[in-house]
Coordinates of C-alpha atoms (C1' of nucleotides) in Angstrom, one line a residue:
Chain A
M1 CA 132.7 86.2 86.6
T2 CA 129.2 86.0 85.4
L3 CA 126.3 84.6 87.3
T4 CA 124.3 81.8 86.0
Y5 CA 120.6 82.2 85.4
P6 CA 117.6 79.9 85.4
P7 CA 116.2 79.7 81.8
L8 CA 113.3 82.0 81.1
D9 CA 109.8 80.6 80.8
R10 CA 108.8 80.6 77.1
E11 CA 105.4 79.1 77.6
G12 CA 103.6 82.4 77.2
A13 CA 103.3 82.8 81.0
E14 CA 104.8 86.3 80.8
P15 CA 106.7 88.3 78.2
L16 CA 110.3 87.4 78.2
W17 CA 111.3 91.1 78.7
M18 CA 109.3 91.2 81.8
Q19 CA 110.9 88.1 83.2
L20 CA 114.3 89.5 82.4
M21 CA 113.5 92.8 83.9
R22 CA 112.4 91.0 87.1
A23 CA 115.6 89.0 87.2
L24 CA 117.8 92.1 86.8
R25 CA 115.7 94.1 89.3
A26 CA 116.1 91.3 91.9
E27 CA 119.8 91.4 91.5
I28 CA 120.0 95.2 91.8
E29 CA 117.7 95.4 94.8
S30 CA 119.4 92.5 96.5
G31 CA 122.6 94.4 96.4
V32 CA 124.5 91.9 94.3
R33 CA 125.1 94.7 91.8
L34 CA 126.5 97.9 93.4
P35 CA 125.6 101.4 92.4
D36 CA 127.4 102.7 89.3
Q37 CA 128.6 99.3 88.5
P38 CA 128.0 98.3 84.8
L39 CA 125.5 95.7 83.9
P40 CA 126.5 93.2 81.2
S41 CA 126.2 94.7 77.8
E42 CA 123.1 94.2 75.8
A43 CA 124.9 91.6 73.7
E44 CA 126.1 89.7 76.7
L45 CA 122.6 89.7 78.3
S46 CA 121.3 88.4 75.0
D47 CA 123.7 85.4 75.2
L48 CA 123.3 84.9 78.9
F49 CA 119.6 84.6 78.8
G50 CA 119.3 83.3 75.3
V51 CA 117.0 86.0 74.1
S52 CA 117.3 88.6 71.4
R53 CA 118.6 92.1 71.9
T54 CA 115.0 93.3 71.3
V55 CA 114.0 91.6 74.6
V56 CA 117.0 92.9 76.4
R57 CA 116.4 96.5 75.4
E58 CA 112.8 96.3 76.3
A59 CA 113.7 95.1 79.8
L60 CA 116.4 97.7 80.2
R61 CA 114.0 100.4 79.0
E62 CA 111.6 99.5 81.9
L63 CA 114.4 99.6 84.4
V64 CA 115.6 103.0 83.2
Q65 CA 112.0 104.1 83.5
E66 CA 112.0 102.9 87.1
R67 CA 115.2 104.7 87.7
L68 CA 116.9 101.5 88.8
I69 CA 119.6 101.8 86.1
Y70 CA 120.9 104.5 83.8
K71 CA 122.5 104.1 80.4
V72 CA 125.4 106.0 78.8
K73 CA 125.7 105.8 75.1
G74 CA 128.9 104.2 74.0
R75 CA 129.6 102.8 77.5
G76 CA 126.8 100.7 78.8
A77 CA 124.1 100.5 81.4
F78 CA 124.8 101.1 85.1
V79 CA 123.1 100.5 88.4
A80 CA 121.6 103.8 89.5
P81 CA 122.8 105.1 92.9
R82 CA 120.5 103.8 95.6
K83 CA 117.8 106.3 96.3
T84 CA 116.7 107.0 99.8
E85 CA 113.6 104.9 100.2
L86 CA 110.6 107.0 99.6
R87 CA 108.8 106.6 102.8
F88 CA 105.2 106.3 101.8
I89 CA 102.9 108.7 103.5
G90 CA 99.6 108.5 101.9
S91 CA 97.7 111.7 101.3
M92 CA 95.0 109.6 103.0
S93 CA 96.4 108.9 106.3
G94 CA 99.3 111.3 106.3
S95 CA 97.4 114.5 105.6
A96 CA 94.5 113.4 107.8
D97 CA 96.8 112.9 110.7
D98 CA 98.4 116.3 110.1
L99 CA 95.1 118.0 110.0
R100 CA 94.0 116.2 113.2
E101 CA 97.1 117.3 114.9
S102 CA 96.4 120.8 114.0
G103 CA 93.1 120.5 115.8
R104 CA 90.7 119.9 113.0
R105 CA 87.9 117.4 112.8
V106 CA 88.5 114.8 110.1
T107 CA 85.7 112.3 109.2
T108 CA 85.6 109.7 106.5
Q109 CA 82.3 108.5 104.9
A110 CA 82.0 105.4 102.8
I111 CA 80.0 106.1 99.7
S112 CA 80.2 102.6 98.3
Q113 CA 82.1 99.4 98.6
T114 CA 81.7 97.1 95.7
L115 CA 83.2 94.2 93.7
G116 CA 83.7 94.9 90.0
E117 CA 85.9 94.6 87.0
A118 CA 89.0 96.7 86.6
D119 CA 88.8 99.3 84.0
E120 CA 91.6 100.2 81.6
R121 CA 93.2 102.7 83.9
E122 CA 93.1 100.6 87.0
A123 CA 94.3 97.6 85.1
A124 CA 97.2 99.6 83.7
L125 CA 98.1 101.0 87.1
L126 CA 97.8 97.7 89.0
R127 CA 99.4 95.7 86.1
I128 CA 96.6 93.3 85.9
P129 CA 94.4 92.3 83.0
A130 CA 91.4 94.6 82.4
G131 CA 88.3 92.9 83.7
E132 CA 90.0 91.2 86.6
Q133 CA 87.9 91.5 89.8
V134 CA 88.7 94.5 92.0
V135 CA 87.3 95.8 95.2
R136 CA 86.3 99.4 94.7
L137 CA 85.9 101.8 97.6
R138 CA 84.5 105.2 97.2
R139 CA 85.0 107.4 100.2
L140 CA 84.4 111.1 101.1
R141 CA 86.6 112.7 103.6
R142 CA 85.5 115.9 105.4
V143 CA 87.5 118.4 107.4
D144 CA 85.4 120.3 109.9
G145 CA 82.3 119.0 108.2
Q146 CA 83.4 120.5 104.8
P147 CA 83.8 118.1 101.9
W148 CA 87.5 117.9 101.2
L149 CA 88.5 114.8 99.4
L150 CA 86.8 112.2 97.3
V151 CA 88.7 109.0 96.7
V152 CA 88.0 106.0 94.5
T153 CA 90.3 103.2 95.5
A154 CA 90.7 99.9 93.6
L155 CA 92.4 96.8 94.9
P156 CA 92.8 93.4 93.3
A157 CA 90.1 91.3 94.9
R158 CA 92.4 88.2 95.1
L159 CA 94.7 90.2 97.4
V160 CA 92.0 91.5 99.7
P161 CA 89.2 88.9 99.9
G162 CA 86.2 90.2 101.8
L163 CA 87.4 93.8 101.9
E164 CA 84.2 94.9 100.2
R165 CA 82.4 93.9 103.4
A166 CA 84.8 95.5 105.8
I167 CA 83.7 98.5 107.9
L168 CA 86.1 101.3 106.9
E169 CA 84.1 104.2 108.3
N170 CA 86.6 106.5 110.1
Q171 CA 89.3 103.8 110.0
S172 CA 92.6 104.0 108.2
L173 CA 92.5 101.8 105.1
Y174 CA 96.2 101.3 105.4
D175 CA 95.8 99.9 108.9
V176 CA 93.3 97.4 107.6
L177 CA 95.5 96.4 104.7
R178 CA 98.5 95.9 107.0
R179 CA 96.8 94.1 109.8
R180 CA 94.3 92.0 107.9
Y181 CA 96.1 91.3 104.6
G182 CA 99.8 92.0 105.5
L183 CA 100.1 94.5 102.8
E184 CA 102.7 97.1 103.7
P185 CA 103.2 100.0 101.3
A186 CA 106.8 100.4 100.3
A187 CA 106.5 103.0 97.6
A188 CA 104.1 104.6 95.2
D189 CA 103.8 106.5 92.0
R190 CA 101.6 109.5 91.9
W191 CA 100.3 111.9 89.3
I192 CA 98.8 115.2 90.0
E193 CA 96.6 117.1 87.6
A194 CA 93.9 119.8 87.6
V195 CA 90.5 118.4 86.5
F196 CA 86.9 119.2 86.6
P197 CA 84.5 117.0 88.5
D198 CA 81.6 115.3 86.8
A199 CA 78.1 116.1 88.1
E200 CA 78.1 113.4 90.8
E201 CA 81.5 114.2 92.1
A202 CA 80.7 117.9 92.1
A203 CA 77.6 117.2 94.1
L204 CA 79.5 115.1 96.7
L205 CA 82.2 117.7 97.1
E206 CA 79.6 120.5 97.0
V207 CA 81.2 122.5 94.3
S208 CA 80.2 123.4 90.8
T209 CA 81.3 121.3 87.8
S210 CA 83.5 124.2 86.7
T211 CA 85.5 124.3 89.9
P212 CA 89.0 123.0 89.2
L213 CA 90.0 120.3 91.5
L214 CA 93.3 118.6 92.3
G215 CA 93.2 115.1 90.9
I216 CA 95.7 112.7 92.3
E217 CA 96.2 109.3 90.7
S218 CA 98.2 106.9 92.7
V219 CA 99.4 103.3 92.7
A220 CA 101.1 101.7 95.7
W221 CA 103.1 98.6 95.9
T222 CA 104.9 96.5 98.5
K223 CA 108.6 95.9 98.7
D224 CA 108.0 92.8 96.7
H225 CA 106.6 94.9 93.9
I226 CA 103.1 93.7 94.4
R227 CA 100.9 96.5 93.3
F228 CA 97.9 96.4 95.6
E229 CA 96.2 99.7 95.5
A230 CA 95.3 102.3 92.9
Y231 CA 93.3 105.3 93.7
Y232 CA 92.1 108.4 92.1
A233 CA 91.5 111.3 94.6
L234 CA 89.7 114.5 93.9
H235 CA 90.8 117.2 96.2
R236 CA 89.1 120.5 97.0
S237 CA 92.1 122.8 97.1
D238 CA 90.1 126.0 97.5
Q239 CA 89.2 125.3 101.1
T240 CA 91.9 123.1 102.5
R241 CA 95.3 122.8 101.0
F242 CA 96.6 119.6 99.8
Y243 CA 100.1 118.8 100.9
V244 CA 102.6 116.0 101.0
G245 CA 104.4 115.5 104.2
I246 CA 107.5 113.6 105.3
R247 CA 107.6 112.4 108.8
Chain B
M1 CA 90.7 110.8 54.0
T2 CA 94.2 110.7 55.0
L3 CA 96.4 113.7 55.3
T4 CA 99.6 114.1 53.3
Y5 CA 102.9 114.6 55.1
P6 CA 106.2 116.2 54.2
P7 CA 108.8 113.5 53.9
L8 CA 110.9 113.0 57.0
D9 CA 114.5 114.1 57.0
R10 CA 116.8 111.2 56.7
E11 CA 120.1 113.1 56.9
G12 CA 120.8 112.3 60.5
A13 CA 119.4 115.6 61.7
E14 CA 117.1 113.9 64.2
P15 CA 115.9 110.3 64.7
L16 CA 113.0 109.4 62.5
W17 CA 110.9 108.4 65.4
M18 CA 111.3 111.8 66.9
Q19 CA 110.3 113.6 63.8
L20 CA 107.3 111.3 63.5
M21 CA 106.4 111.9 67.1
R22 CA 106.5 115.6 66.6
A23 CA 104.3 115.4 63.5
L24 CA 101.7 113.4 65.3
R25 CA 101.9 115.6 68.4
A26 CA 101.4 118.7 66.3
E27 CA 98.3 117.1 64.8
I28 CA 96.9 116.1 68.2
E29 CA 97.6 119.4 69.8
S30 CA 96.3 121.5 66.9
G31 CA 93.0 119.8 67.3
V32 CA 93.0 118.1 63.9
R33 CA 92.6 114.8 65.7
L34 CA 89.8 114.7 68.3
P35 CA 89.8 112.9 71.6
D36 CA 89.2 109.2 71.5
Q37 CA 89.5 109.2 67.7
P38 CA 91.8 106.5 66.4
L39 CA 95.1 107.2 64.9
P40 CA 96.1 105.4 61.7
S41 CA 97.3 101.9 62.5
E42 CA 101.0 101.2 62.9
A43 CA 101.0 99.6 59.5
E44 CA 99.3 102.7 57.9
L45 CA 101.7 105.1 59.6
S46 CA 104.5 103.0 58.3
D47 CA 103.2 103.4 54.7
L48 CA 102.2 107.1 55.1
F49 CA 105.6 108.2 56.4
G50 CA 107.7 105.6 54.6
V51 CA 109.3 104.2 57.7
S52 CA 109.4 100.9 59.4
R53 CA 107.0 99.8 62.1
T54 CA 110.0 100.0 64.5
V55 CA 110.0 103.7 64.0
V56 CA 106.3 104.1 64.3
R57 CA 106.2 102.1 67.5
E58 CA 109.0 104.1 69.1
A59 CA 107.2 107.3 68.3
L60 CA 103.9 106.0 69.6
R61 CA 105.6 104.8 72.7
E62 CA 106.8 108.3 73.5
L63 CA 103.3 109.8 72.9
V64 CA 101.8 107.2 75.3
Q65 CA 104.5 108.2 77.8
E66 CA 103.4 111.9 77.3
R67 CA 99.8 110.8 77.8
L68 CA 98.9 112.3 74.5
I69 CA 97.6 109.0 73.2
Y70 CA 96.6 105.6 74.6
K71 CA 96.7 102.2 73.0
V72 CA 94.3 99.3 73.2
K73 CA 95.5 95.9 72.1
G74 CA 93.7 94.6 69.2
R75 CA 92.0 98.0 68.4
G76 CA 94.6 100.7 67.9
A77 CA 95.9 103.9 69.2
F78 CA 93.6 106.8 70.2
V79 CA 94.0 110.4 71.0
A80 CA 93.8 110.8 74.8
P81 CA 91.0 112.9 76.1
R82 CA 92.2 116.5 76.4
K83 CA 93.5 116.9 80.0
T84 CA 92.6 120.1 81.8
E85 CA 95.7 122.1 81.3
L86 CA 97.9 121.7 84.3
R87 CA 98.1 125.2 85.5
F88 CA 101.7 125.5 86.4
I89 CA 102.2 126.9 89.9
G90 CA 105.8 126.5 90.8
S91 CA 106.6 125.5 94.3
M92 CA 108.7 128.6 93.9
S93 CA 106.2 131.3 93.3
G94 CA 103.1 129.5 94.1
S95 CA 103.9 128.3 97.6
A96 CA 105.7 131.5 98.4
D97 CA 102.6 133.5 97.5
D98 CA 100.5 131.2 99.6
L99 CA 102.7 131.7 102.6
R100 CA 102.9 135.4 102.1
E101 CA 99.1 135.5 102.0
S102 CA 99.0 133.7 105.3
G103 CA 101.1 136.5 106.8
R104 CA 104.5 134.9 106.8
R105 CA 107.7 136.6 105.7
V106 CA 109.3 135.0 102.7
T107 CA 112.7 136.0 101.5
T108 CA 114.9 134.7 98.8
Q109 CA 118.7 134.8 98.9
A110 CA 120.8 134.1 95.8
I111 CA 123.7 131.8 96.8
S112 CA 125.3 131.8 93.3
Q113 CA 124.6 132.5 89.7
T114 CA 127.0 130.9 87.3
L115 CA 127.5 129.8 83.7
G116 CA 128.5 126.1 83.4
E117 CA 128.1 122.9 81.5
A118 CA 124.9 120.8 81.9
D119 CA 125.5 117.6 83.8
E120 CA 123.9 114.3 82.8
R121 CA 120.8 114.9 84.9
E122 CA 120.2 118.4 83.7
A123 CA 120.9 117.4 80.1
A124 CA 118.4 114.6 80.3
L125 CA 115.7 116.7 81.8
L126 CA 116.2 119.6 79.4
R127 CA 116.8 117.3 76.4
I128 CA 120.1 119.0 75.5
P129 CA 123.5 117.4 75.0
A130 CA 125.5 117.1 78.2
G131 CA 128.0 119.8 78.3
E132 CA 125.9 122.5 76.7
Q133 CA 126.1 125.8 78.5
V134 CA 123.5 126.4 81.2
V135 CA 122.9 129.2 83.6
R136 CA 122.8 127.8 87.0
L137 CA 121.1 129.5 89.9
R138 CA 121.3 128.5 93.5
R139 CA 118.9 130.1 95.8
L140 CA 117.8 129.8 99.4
R141 CA 114.3 130.7 100.4
R142 CA 113.5 131.5 104.0
V143 CA 110.1 131.6 105.8
D144 CA 110.1 133.9 108.8
G145 CA 113.9 133.8 108.7
Q146 CA 114.1 130.0 108.9
P147 CA 115.7 128.2 106.0
W148 CA 113.0 126.4 104.1
L149 CA 113.9 125.6 100.5
L150 CA 117.1 125.3 98.6
V151 CA 116.8 125.3 94.8
V152 CA 119.4 124.7 92.1
T153 CA 117.9 125.8 88.8
A154 CA 119.5 125.2 85.4
L155 CA 118.4 126.9 82.2
P156 CA 119.9 126.6 78.7
A157 CA 122.2 129.6 78.3
R158 CA 121.1 130.2 74.8
L159 CA 117.5 130.7 75.9
V160 CA 118.3 133.1 78.7
P161 CA 121.4 135.1 77.7
G162 CA 122.7 137.3 80.5
L163 CA 120.5 135.7 83.1
E164 CA 123.6 134.9 85.2
R165 CA 124.0 138.6 85.7
A166 CA 120.4 139.4 86.6
I167 CA 119.4 140.5 90.0
L168 CA 117.0 137.9 91.2
E169 CA 117.1 138.6 94.9
N170 CA 113.5 138.6 96.2
Q171 CA 112.2 138.6 92.7
S172 CA 110.1 135.9 91.0
L173 CA 112.2 134.0 88.5
Y174 CA 109.2 133.2 86.5
D175 CA 108.4 136.9 86.2
V176 CA 111.9 137.5 84.8
L177 CA 111.6 134.6 82.4
R178 CA 108.3 135.8 81.1
R179 CA 109.1 139.5 80.8
R180 CA 112.6 139.4 79.6
Y181 CA 112.8 136.2 77.6
G182 CA 109.1 135.5 76.8
L183 CA 109.2 132.1 78.4
E184 CA 105.8 131.1 79.7
P185 CA 105.6 127.8 81.5
A186 CA 102.8 125.7 80.1
A187 CA 103.4 122.5 81.9
A188 CA 106.0 120.6 84.0
D189 CA 107.0 117.2 85.1
R190 CA 108.0 116.7 88.7
W191 CA 109.4 114.0 90.8
I192 CA 109.4 113.9 94.6
E193 CA 111.7 111.9 96.7
A194 CA 113.0 111.7 100.2
V195 CA 116.7 112.4 100.3
F196 CA 119.5 113.4 102.6
P197 CA 121.4 116.6 102.1
D198 CA 125.1 116.7 101.5
A199 CA 127.2 118.6 104.0
E200 CA 126.9 121.9 102.2
E201 CA 123.2 121.7 101.6
A202 CA 122.7 120.7 105.2
A203 CA 124.7 123.7 106.4
L204 CA 122.6 126.1 104.3
L205 CA 119.3 124.6 105.4
E206 CA 120.6 124.4 109.0
V207 CA 119.9 120.7 109.5
S208 CA 122.0 117.7 110.0
T209 CA 123.0 115.5 107.1
S210 CA 120.8 112.8 108.5
T211 CA 117.6 114.8 108.4
P212 CA 115.4 113.6 105.6
L213 CA 114.4 116.3 103.2
L214 CA 111.9 116.5 100.4
G215 CA 113.6 116.6 97.1
I216 CA 111.7 117.9 94.1
E217 CA 113.1 117.5 90.6
S218 CA 111.3 119.5 88.0
V219 CA 111.5 120.4 84.4
A220 CA 109.3 123.0 82.9
W221 CA 108.5 123.7 79.3
T222 CA 106.5 126.1 77.1
K223 CA 103.4 125.3 75.0
D224 CA 105.9 124.8 72.1
H225 CA 107.6 122.1 74.1
I226 CA 110.7 124.2 74.7
R227 CA 112.2 122.8 77.9
F228 CA 113.6 125.9 79.5
E229 CA 114.0 125.1 83.1
A230 CA 115.1 122.2 85.3
Y231 CA 115.5 122.5 89.0
Y232 CA 116.2 120.4 92.0
A233 CA 114.7 121.7 95.2
L234 CA 115.5 120.5 98.7
H235 CA 112.7 121.2 101.1
R236 CA 112.7 121.3 104.8
S237 CA 109.4 119.6 105.6
D238 CA 109.9 119.4 109.4
Q239 CA 109.3 123.1 109.9
T240 CA 107.2 124.3 107.1
R241 CA 105.1 121.9 105.1
F242 CA 105.5 121.5 101.4
Y243 CA 102.4 121.7 99.5
V244 CA 101.2 122.0 95.9
G245 CA 98.4 124.4 95.4
I246 CA 96.0 125.1 92.6
R247 CA 94.8 128.6 92.1
Chain C
dT1 C1' 65.7 87.1 63.7
dG2 C1' 69.4 85.5 66.4
dC3 C1' 73.7 83.5 66.9
dG4 C1' 78.1 81.6 66.2
dA5 C1' 82.1 80.8 63.2
dG6 C1' 85.4 82.9 60.4
dG7 C1' 88.3 86.2 58.9
dA8 C1' 90.2 90.9 58.6
dC9 C1' 92.7 94.0 61.2
dC10 C1' 95.2 95.5 65.1
dT11 C1' 98.8 95.7 68.8
dG12 C1' 102.2 92.9 71.5
dT13 C1' 106.1 90.1 71.4
dC14 C1' 110.4 88.3 69.5
dA15 C1' 114.3 87.3 66.3
dT16 C1' 117.7 88.8 63.1
dT17 C1' 120.6 91.9 60.7
dA18 C1' 122.9 96.2 59.8
dC19 C1' 125.1 100.4 60.4
dA20 C1' 126.0 105.1 62.8
dG21 C1' 128.3 107.2 66.2
dG22 C1' 130.0 107.8 71.1
dC23 C1' 133.6 106.0 74.3
dC24 C1' 137.9 104.0 75.6
dT25 C1' 142.3 102.0 75.2
dG26 C1' 146.4 100.3 73.1
dT27 C1' 149.9 101.4 70.0
dA28 C1' 152.8 103.5 66.7
dG29 C1' 154.9 107.6 65.6
dT30 C1' 157.0 112.0 67.1
Chain D
dA1 C1' 157.1 111.3 77.4
dC2 C1' 153.4 112.8 74.7
dT3 C1' 150.1 112.7 71.0
dA4 C1' 147.3 111.0 67.4
dC5 C1' 144.9 107.5 65.5
dA6 C1' 143.0 102.9 64.8
dG7 C1' 140.2 99.5 66.3
dG8 C1' 137.1 97.3 69.5
dC9 C1' 133.1 97.7 72.3
dC10 C1' 128.9 99.8 73.4
dT11 C1' 124.3 101.9 72.7
dG12 C1' 121.1 104.2 69.4
dT13 C1' 118.5 103.7 65.3
dA14 C1' 116.3 101.3 61.6
dA15 C1' 114.4 97.6 58.5
dT16 C1' 112.2 93.3 58.0
dG17 C1' 109.8 89.2 59.0
dA18 C1' 107.0 86.3 61.8
dC19 C1' 103.5 84.8 64.9
dA20 C1' 100.2 85.2 69.1
dG21 C1' 96.2 86.8 70.7
dG22 C1' 92.6 90.6 71.2
dT23 C1' 88.7 93.1 68.8
dC24 C1' 85.2 93.7 65.7
dC25 C1' 82.4 93.0 61.7
dT26 C1' 80.2 90.0 58.4
dC27 C1' 78.1 86.2 56.6
dG28 C1' 75.8 82.0 56.6
dC29 C1' 73.2 78.8 59.2
dA30 C1' 69.5 77.6 62.4

DNA sequence: TGCGAGGACCTGTCATTACAGGCCTGTAGT
DNA sequence: ACTACAGGCCTGTAATGACAGGTCCTCGCA
């Protein structure tokens, strides 16, 4: 009993492997395929979708990367056991709320809000072509007056028209995104690294350029896999600690 | 001016792409290739090493994954700018020290220390065959008497002979690994997710099985890329907060 | 001198073919 | 009833060939 599939679009719209990946992901996330159940073999998928095994393997590779499936050599590919949904608590709102609860004064200062073209890193994170228009927000967050966190957020302009003119001072970005644009974060990828600030960043955070900071790269997407926000945050970890909380 | 390379081993010892990846990684990490300098093109690497472009692309793919290089369509592959070394502060030692500094009592209780066979997850993380012998440590950490963190650590037995008989109670694992086995963590990958504990885990942490916990999967390796430790930590985030600190 | 077209070079994508080696099961032999 | 082995299925690895489309330099023309 195999499902039937609409033919893939071969007119260059999108790579075949990406279309195939989406089709399989939709099946898995819709619950049609149950955890630990085998997917059709690579050869079968080739036939079903009318593409080469190269395309199938590329698609499966991405799904393995996303932890949606796992593969066992000699047996096949299987649906990964459903993970508990990672409830997305931004270091932005989440940690600010935590700190406020603990009686500290948290303020957010908008450094700049501009329209611009996505650079390589942002484009890769948001899965958009480099050069596409993005709204870029630079904000400085203070705790008890002390600089604490510097964030550069990029959002595809077509998803958030007019955001560059919104007043975000001391207002949760996620609230605005949800209320005004209907963007609800469902999950995010984050990378944490130790970095040095450049001269401007150091000045804003009031540290020397040789002070190691916590750099957090993040990309957030909705349940429909629309990647709507990428940010890079620089964190002073000497004064206030950075933490991730679950609520 | 191209370098000369020893021929790759074709006798099934290791996939060609892995050998090629190692060769390129060694060059990059030794500083022979400078940041943002281009690597030879895929075609050139094919010729230099006498392998197909398939092999070259697989090797480059892994290096991109490791963030050692980046690729630009139409231009080539380049050495990634040297990242500030991620100073590895385990949630084990690091956060424990932080808490101790803040005047809280941190104790570690060994639940079990056994020899066993690596399961699929551990094998994948440690890059060893499933079934290889691993020393497995299960430990419970308390803060002010309250259960806080449950960790299951797996280490390849051949790297840490006799560790299953060591006394680790209230002693830093990393100290033991460094002093006794010369294993110095240089970097680590970590994944954070929200999970429910199973019955036994819930009992140890004194929560219900419907309490969401912070699950941290981690694998650590030395500067020689020897992956020596994988752990899965379950964190009570309702009582004490989980945080990552830089020191 | 400035500019635009062309071409060389590069990665991205895709198809096809081949074989090694792990996994599983059915079957023949004990 | 039990075991050993063959064969089928599956993924992993590898080679080869082809073309699309991005990048960059050069050369000829205005």
